[in-house]
Amino acid sequence: MDYMRLGRIAHPDGICFAIIEGDSDDPQSDKLVAKEIAGTPYTTPEPTGREWKLNEVRLLAPTLPTKVVALGRNYADHVAEVFKESAESLPPTIFIKPSTAVIGPEAPIKIPDFATKVEFEGELAVVISKVSKNIDPENWQDHVLGFTICNDVSSRDLQFQDGQWARAKGIDTFCPIGPWIQTDLNALDLDDHKINAYLTHEGKREQKQDSNTNQMIVKMGGILAEISQSMTLLPGDVITTGSPAGTAPMYDGDRIEVEIPKVGILANPIENA
């Protein structure tokens, strides 16, 4: 298949997968066009001939995963920031976010009243292309449709109160994914690629995350190999690779933007539930 960006949109007649064309990483750009495809992205995408300007339709999460499998504590700077320990003493851990937590670009992250310290975590993620088990770390690209962005929203108070992370990271709307899937697996240098996040609070936009995939402890092949040893991965499942340092609390009225060059910008407003 040719390299392309694949998204999922709500248009006047319903919902479909689409090829996103145009020269911009910003979903709000008027340069982008969504071209409907028949079926799903997990076969050869076939355009139907229908298209819309992207800023005239609504982008949804680009996949409907059966599960989002995440790697925690996979950036040394984030381990020190949140857990006050070294990466050597506190190795990465695997956890799952439920599919009910998934939302798309511009959908509100809703903070319930029982979560008192909610933080963003901007992360590079991949979307699985086929049924996969026991992935060879050297051949991980054979199992991946493309890159996307995940915001692993986390309630720090519940995370440390509960000991395990299911509730703190599994609350409805706590898993924004998007804006689309970048299918060129060679577009990013995974040993040296930027991850940025910007938080707007009380009208002031400030960069919070300013990091690089060179801080990743377990690399992409190792992540997919380790996860697929334990569980079968299905087409559309999302694997998110961990957050770098720079996470910060979010409040009602804020706006969070996670930007990974050559992948896109994932932006969401924050609301009280």
Rosetta silent file (secondary structure, phi, psi, omega in degrees, C-alpha in Angstrom):
SEQUENCE: MDYMRLGRIAHPDGICFAIIEGDSDDPQSDKLVAKEIAGTPYTTPEPTGREWKLNEVRLLAPTLPTKVVALGRNYADHVAEVFKESAESLPPTIFIKPSTAVIGPEAPIKIPDFATKVEFEGELAVVISKVSKNIDPENWQDHVLGFTICNDVSSRDLQFQDGQWARAKGIDTFCPIGPWIQTDLNALDLDDHKINAYLTHEGKREQKQDSNTNQMIVKMGGILAEISQSMTLLPGDVITTGSPAGTAPMYDGDRIEVEIPKVGILANPIENA
SCORE:     score description
SCORE:     0.000 S_00000001
   1 L     0.000  143.326  174.492    0.000    0.000    0.000 S_00000001
   2 L   -66.916  150.235  177.577    1.178    3.558   -0.658 S_00000001
   3 L   -67.236  140.209 -178.408    2.022    5.602    2.424 S_00000001
   4 L  -162.025  169.074  171.016   -0.880    7.718    3.578 S_00000001
   5 E  -102.903  128.336 -177.669   -2.658    9.194    6.565 S_00000001
   6 E  -114.173  128.983  179.722   -5.784    7.292    7.513 S_00000001
   7 E  -129.157 -179.054  177.543   -8.502    8.823    9.657 S_00000001
   8 E  -134.536  128.853 -171.628  -12.065    8.245   10.748 S_00000001
   9 E  -130.649  154.286  167.110  -14.641   10.983   10.301 S_00000001
  10 E  -102.930  117.718 -178.746  -18.255   11.860   11.008 S_00000001
  11 E  -116.893  177.956 -174.113  -19.713   13.393    7.837 S_00000001
  12 L   -57.573  -25.060 -177.012  -23.277   14.500    6.951 S_00000001
  13 L  -103.074   -2.292 -178.232  -24.338   10.955    6.010 S_00000001
  14 E   149.345 -145.861 -176.194  -22.649    8.973    8.764 S_00000001
  15 E  -126.313  140.696  178.075  -19.204    7.711    9.787 S_00000001
  16 E  -153.827  163.477  166.559  -16.412    6.343    7.610 S_00000001
  17 E   -83.419  152.653 -175.430  -12.695    5.763    7.364 S_00000001
  18 E  -150.171  151.575  167.768  -10.894    8.182    5.077 S_00000001
  19 E   -84.242  128.941 -179.796   -7.558    9.009    3.512 S_00000001
  20 E  -100.797  116.355 -178.056   -6.408   12.415    4.781 S_00000001
  21 E  -116.449  146.899  177.560   -4.585   14.382    2.086 S_00000001
  22 L   135.803  160.651 -172.399   -2.897   17.777    2.236 S_00000001
  23 L   -97.714   73.117  176.186    0.266   19.482    3.404 S_00000001
  24 L  -165.881  145.091  172.520   -0.321   20.076    7.115 S_00000001
  25 L   -92.643   -3.606 -175.335   -0.011   18.249   10.449 S_00000001
  26 L   -97.006  116.167 -179.315   -2.764   20.439   11.918 S_00000001
  27 L   -60.735  -18.976 -179.917   -6.280   18.929   11.697 S_00000001
  28 L   -83.459   -5.869 -175.998   -7.735   22.453   11.759 S_00000001
  29 L   -67.219  143.383  176.496   -5.964   23.420    8.524 S_00000001
  30 L   -83.463    5.206  178.899   -8.068   24.284    5.487 S_00000001
  31 L   -88.198   -6.871 -171.659   -5.457   22.520    3.326 S_00000001
  32 L  -100.332  142.447  179.205   -6.637   19.026    4.287 S_00000001
  33 E  -126.245  138.252  175.769   -9.168   16.843    2.475 S_00000001
  34 E  -104.412  120.167 -179.569  -10.810   13.626    3.727 S_00000001
  35 E  -110.064  115.057 -175.869  -11.425   11.044    0.983 S_00000001
  36 E   -58.542  140.336  171.462  -13.816    8.266    1.974 S_00000001
  37 E  -118.540  152.294  176.494  -12.612    4.663    1.661 S_00000001
  38 E   -79.121  139.657  175.377  -14.729    1.531    1.491 S_00000001
  39 L    75.137 -140.069 -175.526  -14.442   -0.832    4.447 S_00000001
  40 L  -119.430  168.093  179.255  -11.597   -0.521    6.940 S_00000001
  41 L   -75.272   -5.436 -171.087   -7.917    0.467    6.741 S_00000001
  42 L   -86.377    0.363  168.133   -6.766   -3.077    7.528 S_00000001
  43 L  -118.446 -164.048  177.357   -7.113   -4.179    3.923 S_00000001
  44 L   -76.826  114.471 -178.295   -6.177   -2.184    0.806 S_00000001
  45 L   -62.646  128.610 -179.990   -8.012    1.165    1.141 S_00000001
  46 E  -118.168  111.645  178.973  -10.226    1.815   -1.880 S_00000001
  47 E   -60.936  141.985  179.024  -11.526    5.392   -2.331 S_00000001
  48 E   -91.244  -14.203 -176.025  -15.253    5.664   -3.016 S_00000001
  49 E   101.639  -12.331  178.027  -14.998    9.012   -4.788 S_00000001
  50 E   -90.915  142.156  179.168  -16.648   10.996   -1.981 S_00000001
  51 E  -152.092  159.412  179.849  -14.602   13.638   -0.203 S_00000001
  52 E  -143.132  153.087  167.334  -14.927   16.602    2.157 S_00000001
  53 E   -65.755  133.741 -172.549  -12.708   19.402    3.420 S_00000001
  54 H   -62.402  -34.410 -178.384  -11.446   18.085    6.728 S_00000001
  55 H   -77.568    2.915  175.738  -12.353   21.227    8.650 S_00000001
  56 H  -106.996   -0.259  174.434  -15.971   20.789    7.529 S_00000001
  57 L  -125.259 -179.964 -177.463  -16.375   17.321    9.076 S_00000001
  58 E  -112.834  124.082  175.184  -15.515   15.915   12.514 S_00000001
  59 E   -75.035  133.723  174.588  -12.440   13.814   13.135 S_00000001
  60 E  -107.626  174.496  170.752  -13.044   10.810   15.373 S_00000001
  61 L   -54.756  134.758 -171.292  -10.532    8.486   17.007 S_00000001
  62 L   -73.873   -6.230  179.192   -8.842    6.873   13.984 S_00000001
  63 L  -145.160  157.955  175.366   -9.367    3.332   15.251 S_00000001
  64 L  -113.178   81.782 -172.381  -11.863    1.356   17.336 S_00000001
  65 L   -73.731  146.113  169.326   -9.489   -0.714   19.469 S_00000001
  66 L   -73.236  -24.185  177.861  -10.543   -3.769   21.436 S_00000001
  67 L  -160.456  152.485  170.757   -7.889   -2.619   23.899 S_00000001
  68 E  -113.374  114.313 -179.058   -5.264    0.039   24.419 S_00000001
  69 E  -101.901  127.006 -171.749   -2.132   -1.537   25.850 S_00000001
  70 E  -121.594  152.696  174.669    0.218    0.948   27.451 S_00000001
  71 E  -111.578  118.068  177.225    3.739    0.955   28.781 S_00000001
  72 E   -95.746  154.955  176.830    4.240    2.943   31.949 S_00000001
  73 L    59.747   41.614 -177.821    7.545    4.232   33.285 S_00000001
  74 L  -104.713    4.541  172.563    9.257    3.928   29.901 S_00000001
  75 E  -124.114  124.884 -174.304   10.999    7.328   29.951 S_00000001
  76 H   -59.030  -39.378 -178.192   13.682    7.814   32.583 S_00000001
  77 H   -66.623  -33.521  178.772   12.928   11.518   33.042 S_00000001
  78 H   -72.813  -36.583  176.579    9.227   10.783   33.657 S_00000001
  79 H   -59.156  -46.214  179.519   10.050    8.069   36.212 S_00000001
  80 H   -65.589  -38.270 -176.804   12.097   10.586   38.181 S_00000001
  81 H   -66.696  -47.372 -172.401    9.440   13.293   37.801 S_00000001
  82 H   -92.976  -42.599 -171.394    6.399   11.286   38.949 S_00000001
  83 H  -101.432   -7.326  177.533    7.747    8.399   41.017 S_00000001
  84 L    58.549   34.319  177.796   10.873   10.065   42.449 S_00000001
  85 L  -135.873  170.078  177.503   12.961    7.000   41.622 S_00000001
  86 L   -87.054  156.623  177.879   15.493    5.955   39.014 S_00000001
  87 L   -63.012  -29.466  179.559   14.579    3.920   35.951 S_00000001
  88 L   -67.194  -34.755 -177.965   16.972    1.214   37.154 S_00000001
  89 L   -89.531  -13.814 -177.078   15.048    0.736   40.407 S_00000001
  90 L  -138.097   85.618 -173.577   11.575    1.051   38.862 S_00000001
  91 L   -72.036  167.446  178.818   11.377   -0.692   35.462 S_00000001
  92 L   -58.687  154.357  179.790    8.598   -0.222   32.866 S_00000001
  93 E  -136.108  151.961 -178.888    5.221   -1.834   33.453 S_00000001
  94 E  -101.684  137.412  173.847    2.344   -2.905   31.182 S_00000001
  95 E  -147.108  169.281 -176.924   -1.273   -1.874   31.771 S_00000001
  96 E  -121.749  136.848  169.282   -4.511   -1.636   29.780 S_00000001
  97 E  -103.609  135.789 -177.072   -6.870    1.272   29.188 S_00000001
  98 L   -71.415  154.909  179.509  -10.444    0.227   28.284 S_00000001
  99 H   -63.135  -24.531  179.784  -11.910    0.988   24.884 S_00000001
 100 H   -70.531  -12.189  176.971  -14.625    3.033   26.631 S_00000001
 101 H   -85.403  -12.157 -172.601  -11.967    5.612   27.569 S_00000001
 102 E   -75.432  131.581  171.252  -11.124    6.325   23.919 S_00000001
 103 E  -135.229  170.397 -178.675  -12.146    9.653   22.381 S_00000001
 104 L  -105.264 -173.206  178.477  -11.020   11.543   19.290 S_00000001
 105 L   -59.478  140.406  176.343   -9.571   14.975   18.524 S_00000001
 106 L    69.093   -2.690  172.738  -11.405   17.974   20.009 S_00000001
 107 L   -75.217  141.557 -175.368  -13.679   15.750   22.107 S_00000001
 108 L   -72.893  136.795  166.647  -13.696   16.975   25.716 S_00000001
 109 E   -81.505  121.555 -173.456  -11.726   15.222   28.435 S_00000001
 110 E  -108.244  120.598 -176.008  -14.212   15.141   31.306 S_00000001
 111 E   -94.255  116.979  178.317  -12.892   15.216   34.850 S_00000001
 112 L   -75.772  161.178 -175.220  -15.169   13.541   37.432 S_00000001
 113 L   -70.604  -15.812  179.932  -15.439   14.992   40.907 S_00000001
 114 L   -87.744   -1.096  176.824  -13.719   11.959   42.474 S_00000001
 115 L  -111.052  112.684 -169.493  -10.494   12.636   40.517 S_00000001
 116 L  -104.050  -12.200  177.225   -8.679   15.588   42.071 S_00000001
 117 L  -139.599   88.608 -175.221   -5.313   15.631   40.264 S_00000001
 118 E  -102.940  126.280 -177.079   -5.714   14.806   36.571 S_00000001
 119 E  -122.794  151.820  172.822   -2.667   15.082   34.315 S_00000001
 120 L   -85.744  157.875  170.822   -2.005   14.665   30.596 S_00000001
 121 L  -144.318  101.854 -179.588    0.665   12.336   29.208 S_00000001
 122 E   -78.502  127.341 -172.143    1.501   12.868   25.537 S_00000001
 123 E  -140.209  146.817  168.981    2.728    9.645   23.940 S_00000001
 124 E   -78.283  134.257 -178.932    3.714    8.112   20.618 S_00000001
 125 E  -132.680  162.271  173.712    1.481    5.131   19.815 S_00000001
 126 E  -125.785  154.851  177.645    1.120    2.517   17.089 S_00000001
 127 E  -111.073  128.839 -177.418   -1.956    0.838   15.608 S_00000001
 128 E   -74.600  141.291 -174.185   -1.824   -2.925   15.026 S_00000001
 129 L  -100.145  -20.787 -175.210   -2.524   -4.077   11.451 S_00000001
 130 L  -156.736  166.585  176.935   -3.288   -7.801   11.874 S_00000001
 131 L   -58.214  124.771 -171.249   -3.808  -10.558   14.421 S_00000001
 132 E  -137.029  135.141  177.453   -0.422  -10.739   16.149 S_00000001
 133 L  -145.291  139.378  178.039    1.171  -13.013   18.736 S_00000001
 134 L    52.315   57.666 -178.637    4.813  -13.412   19.783 S_00000001
 135 L   -66.759  133.750  172.786    6.068  -10.584   17.585 S_00000001
 136 L   -73.712  122.565 -176.529    9.731  -10.755   16.578 S_00000001
 137 H   -59.888  -25.254  178.850   11.242   -7.456   17.785 S_00000001
 138 H   -76.609  -19.008 -175.913   13.278   -7.188   14.592 S_00000001
 139 H  -118.935   31.319 -175.484   10.138   -7.444   12.442 S_00000001
 140 H   -60.981  -31.022 -178.182    7.734   -5.265   14.430 S_00000001
 141 H   -63.098  -23.624  179.424    6.852   -3.178   11.357 S_00000001
 142 H   -66.996  -13.182 -174.476    5.176   -6.244    9.808 S_00000001
 143 H  -115.171    4.791 -172.177    2.468   -5.969   12.478 S_00000001
 144 E  -119.280  129.692  175.296    1.894   -2.203   12.556 S_00000001
 145 E   -76.530  -39.547 -178.849   -0.421   -0.135   10.366 S_00000001
 146 E   173.380 -177.179  179.761    1.072    3.163   11.454 S_00000001
 147 E   -95.092  149.842  169.382    1.803    5.760   14.115 S_00000001
 148 E  -147.083 -174.321  179.125   -0.686    7.879   16.012 S_00000001
 149 E  -116.864  139.607  174.104   -0.764    9.955   19.201 S_00000001
 150 E  -124.844  136.916  170.909   -2.242    8.927   22.544 S_00000001
 151 E  -105.144  103.081 -177.509   -2.872   11.150   25.539 S_00000001
 152 L   -81.549   73.327 -177.891   -2.673    8.769   28.499 S_00000001
 153 L   -61.223  135.619 -171.649   -4.760   10.948   30.828 S_00000001
 154 E  -139.476  136.160  173.318   -4.168    9.910   34.432 S_00000001
 155 E   -92.616  100.993 -174.231   -5.670   10.711   37.816 S_00000001
 156 H   -61.857  -37.047 -179.292   -2.546   10.856   39.966 S_00000001
 157 H   -62.057  -44.717  179.216   -4.476   10.832   43.232 S_00000001
 158 H   -71.085  -34.369 -179.208   -6.263    7.593   42.316 S_00000001
 159 H   -59.571  -45.211 -178.468   -3.114    6.105   40.794 S_00000001
 160 H   -83.660  -27.883  177.504   -1.202    6.322   44.060 S_00000001
 161 H   -68.393  -42.927 -174.626   -4.225    5.681   46.263 S_00000001
 162 H   -82.237  -27.739 -176.580   -5.196    2.443   44.500 S_00000001
 163 L    89.377  -48.877  170.680   -1.731    1.018   43.918 S_00000001
 164 L  -102.066  166.293 -161.883   -2.759   -0.409   40.542 S_00000001
 165 L  -106.723    2.600 -171.218   -3.675    1.889   37.675 S_00000001
 166 H   -58.376  -48.644 -177.465   -6.902    0.594   36.135 S_00000001
 167 H   -71.374  -42.830 -174.853   -9.249    3.162   37.651 S_00000001
 168 H   -62.858  -31.281 -175.646   -6.843    6.112   37.487 S_00000001
 169 H  -111.725   -1.097 -174.961   -6.198    5.674   33.775 S_00000001
 170 H  -109.380    8.251 -179.257   -9.433    4.019   32.649 S_00000001
 171 L   -64.124  144.426  177.539  -12.006    6.726   33.352 S_00000001
 172 L   -49.196  134.568  179.579  -14.317    7.581   30.446 S_00000001
 173 L    78.164    3.465 -175.873  -12.645   10.101   28.051 S_00000001
 174 L   -88.325   20.717  177.522   -9.186    9.486   29.563 S_00000001
 175 E  -143.372   67.350  172.654   -7.714    8.128   26.319 S_00000001
 176 E   -62.898  136.430  177.585   -7.716   10.640   23.451 S_00000001
 177 E  -134.183  139.992  177.329   -6.242    9.111   20.273 S_00000001
 178 E   153.328 -164.325    1.718   -5.540   10.794   16.949 S_00000001
 179 E   -80.501  -17.835 -178.497   -5.607   12.811   14.882 S_00000001
 180 E  -158.605 -172.515  177.132   -5.063   10.048   12.308 S_00000001
 181 E  -111.315  121.202  176.525   -2.749    7.118   11.515 S_00000001
 182 E   -89.308  109.953 -171.634    0.534    7.916    9.763 S_00000001
 183 L   -86.773   -4.665  176.311    1.258    4.757    7.754 S_00000001
 184 L   -82.570   99.559 -175.071    4.811    5.659    6.703 S_00000001
 185 L   -73.823   -8.167  176.794    6.735    3.680    9.314 S_00000001
 186 L  -102.128    4.985 -178.656   10.008    5.217    8.144 S_00000001
 187 L   -71.578  -25.962 -177.185    8.812    8.811    8.565 S_00000001
 188 L  -110.998  137.626  169.150   10.017    8.905   12.172 S_00000001
 189 L   -89.598  101.064 -173.047   13.509    8.259   13.509 S_00000001
 190 L   -68.326  -10.160  174.513   12.499    6.390   16.649 S_00000001
 191 L   -91.251   -4.761 -176.619   15.953    6.957   18.127 S_00000001
 192 L  -165.985   76.015 -179.500   15.621   10.739   17.780 S_00000001
 193 L  -139.917  138.917 -173.558   12.133   12.209   17.344 S_00000001
 194 E   -74.785  145.544  168.462   10.427   15.057   19.174 S_00000001
 195 E  -130.361  120.907 -177.336    7.388   14.784   21.448 S_00000001
 196 E  -124.796  150.301  172.176    5.823   18.096   22.505 S_00000001
 197 E  -142.836  140.961 -177.715    2.792   19.071   24.549 S_00000001
 198 E  -126.660  128.298  179.208    1.237   22.494   25.125 S_00000001
 199 E  -112.128  126.616  173.740   -1.234   23.321   27.878 S_00000001
 200 E  -100.837  117.568 -178.852   -3.455   26.389   27.713 S_00000001
 201 E  -130.513  124.492 -178.406   -4.562   27.440   31.214 S_00000001
 202 L    52.675   41.312  175.031   -6.474   30.653   31.931 S_00000001
 203 L    83.186   -4.299 -178.777   -5.717   31.837   28.406 S_00000001
 204 E  -105.573  120.693  179.553   -1.950   31.274   28.605 S_00000001
 205 E   -93.305  125.500 -175.174   -0.462   28.618   26.290 S_00000001
 206 E  -136.125  136.156  175.827    2.715   27.052   27.663 S_00000001
 207 E   -74.537  128.929 -179.239    4.900   24.209   26.458 S_00000001
 208 E  -109.694  -49.657  176.507    5.023   21.467   29.083 S_00000001
 209 E   -98.486  130.123  177.562    6.492   18.442   27.350 S_00000001
 210 E  -144.545   81.472 -170.113    9.649   19.012   25.311 S_00000001
 211 E  -136.327 -168.235 -170.664   11.210   15.609   24.924 S_00000001
 212 E  -152.613  146.437  178.401   12.493   13.027   22.498 S_00000001
 213 H   -64.833  -11.103  176.149   12.074    9.334   21.771 S_00000001
 214 H   -68.772   -9.015  175.769   15.782    8.950   22.506 S_00000001
 215 H   -88.987   -3.623 -177.499   14.705    8.914   26.170 S_00000001
 216 E   -68.577  131.261 -177.253   12.655    5.733   25.629 S_00000001
 217 L   -80.044  -59.297  174.719   13.918    2.844   27.782 S_00000001
 218 L   -93.699  126.245 -176.332   12.316   -0.121   25.985 S_00000001
 219 L   -82.816  173.055 -169.737   12.313    0.454   22.223 S_00000001
 220 H   -56.338  -48.348 -179.305    9.442   -0.249   19.825 S_00000001
 221 H   -60.116  -42.037  178.877   10.410   -3.790   18.868 S_00000001
 222 H   -66.570  -37.616  178.113   10.895   -4.780   22.484 S_00000001
 223 H   -60.794  -51.094 -176.680    7.586   -3.229   23.521 S_00000001
 224 H   -67.773  -35.979  178.118    5.585   -5.137   20.914 S_00000001
 225 H   -64.519  -46.092 -177.051    7.465   -8.376   21.553 S_00000001
 226 H   -66.303  -44.250 -178.890    6.894   -8.237   25.306 S_00000001
 227 H   -65.497  -43.450 -175.385    3.213   -7.335   25.095 S_00000001
 228 H   -75.230  -10.340  169.791    2.417   -9.917   22.415 S_00000001
 229 H   -65.567  -35.499 -173.174    4.001  -12.684   24.481 S_00000001
 230 H   -93.761  -33.713 -173.937    1.161  -12.283   26.958 S_00000001
 231 L  -142.585  145.373  176.409   -1.827  -11.296   24.838 S_00000001
 232 L   -74.578  132.413  177.573   -2.980  -11.555   21.253 S_00000001
 233 E   -99.224  138.495 -175.000   -3.157   -8.190   19.522 S_00000001
 234 L  -112.670  156.506  178.060   -5.988   -7.557   17.072 S_00000001
 235 L   -53.309  129.642 -179.131   -6.301   -5.213   14.088 S_00000001
 236 L    95.183  -15.198  175.987   -6.976   -1.705   15.368 S_00000001
 237 L   -62.381  150.488 -177.732   -5.550   -2.278   18.836 S_00000001
 238 E  -114.133  132.849  172.961   -3.370    0.568   20.074 S_00000001
 239 E  -114.353  120.014 -179.153    0.004    0.219   21.776 S_00000001
 240 E  -111.815  139.054 -156.587    1.175    3.393   23.453 S_00000001
 241 L  -100.839    7.318  177.031    4.830    3.642   24.335 S_00000001
 242 L   109.077  156.134 -176.096    5.072    5.745   27.476 S_00000001
 243 L  -104.513  136.144  168.939    5.198    9.385   28.467 S_00000001
 244 L   -77.468  178.441  179.162    8.250   11.593   28.750 S_00000001
 245 L   -67.344  164.873  176.922    8.620   14.191   31.485 S_00000001
 246 L   109.931    3.368  179.021    6.644   17.412   31.552 S_00000001
 247 L   -66.058  154.267 -175.887    3.209   16.166   32.554 S_00000001
 248 L  -155.642  158.222  179.093    1.066   18.605   34.498 S_00000001
 249 E   -65.731  151.591  176.780   -2.421   18.948   36.031 S_00000001
 250 L  -124.396  149.239 -176.601   -5.372   20.009   33.866 S_00000001
 251 L  -135.328  164.965  177.584   -8.500   21.854   34.945 S_00000001
 252 L   -50.960  128.976 -179.488  -11.922   22.808   33.648 S_00000001
 253 L    94.557   -9.894  178.603  -11.519   25.268   30.771 S_00000001
 254 L   -77.240  171.646  174.526   -7.981   24.188   29.845 S_00000001
 255 E  -141.521  131.635 -179.817   -6.860   22.881   26.462 S_00000001
 256 E  -116.362  134.166  177.507   -4.146   20.293   25.860 S_00000001
 257 E  -126.208  123.599  173.792   -2.302   19.789   22.557 S_00000001
 258 E  -106.828  126.516 -176.239    0.120   16.920   21.964 S_00000001
 259 E  -123.794  124.516  172.023    2.298   17.391   18.894 S_00000001
 260 E  -123.683  111.260 -177.621    4.558   14.813   17.270 S_00000001
 261 L   -53.580  141.579 -178.922    6.089   16.103   14.028 S_00000001
 262 L    72.356   -4.578  171.158    5.201   14.055   10.929 S_00000001
 263 L  -106.533  -57.696  177.585    2.383   12.396   12.896 S_00000001
 264 E   152.166 -164.507  178.970    0.134   15.319   13.781 S_00000001
 265 E  -125.648  125.737  176.781   -1.460   17.340   16.558 S_00000001
 266 E  -110.105  113.113 -175.948   -3.954   15.847   19.020 S_00000001
 267 E  -122.417  139.869  178.936   -5.902   18.573   20.824 S_00000001
 268 E  -145.990  138.789  171.429   -8.688   18.297   23.415 S_00000001
 269 E   -79.996  160.923 -179.891  -10.520   20.732   25.700 S_00000001
 270 E  -113.801  134.378  177.981  -10.940   19.943   29.399 S_00000001
 271 E  -136.076  152.203  166.927  -14.307   20.011   31.175 S_00000001
 272 E   -75.251  137.888 -178.966  -15.666   19.034   34.550 S_00000001
 273 L   -71.592    0.000    0.000  -17.953   16.022   34.187 S_00000001
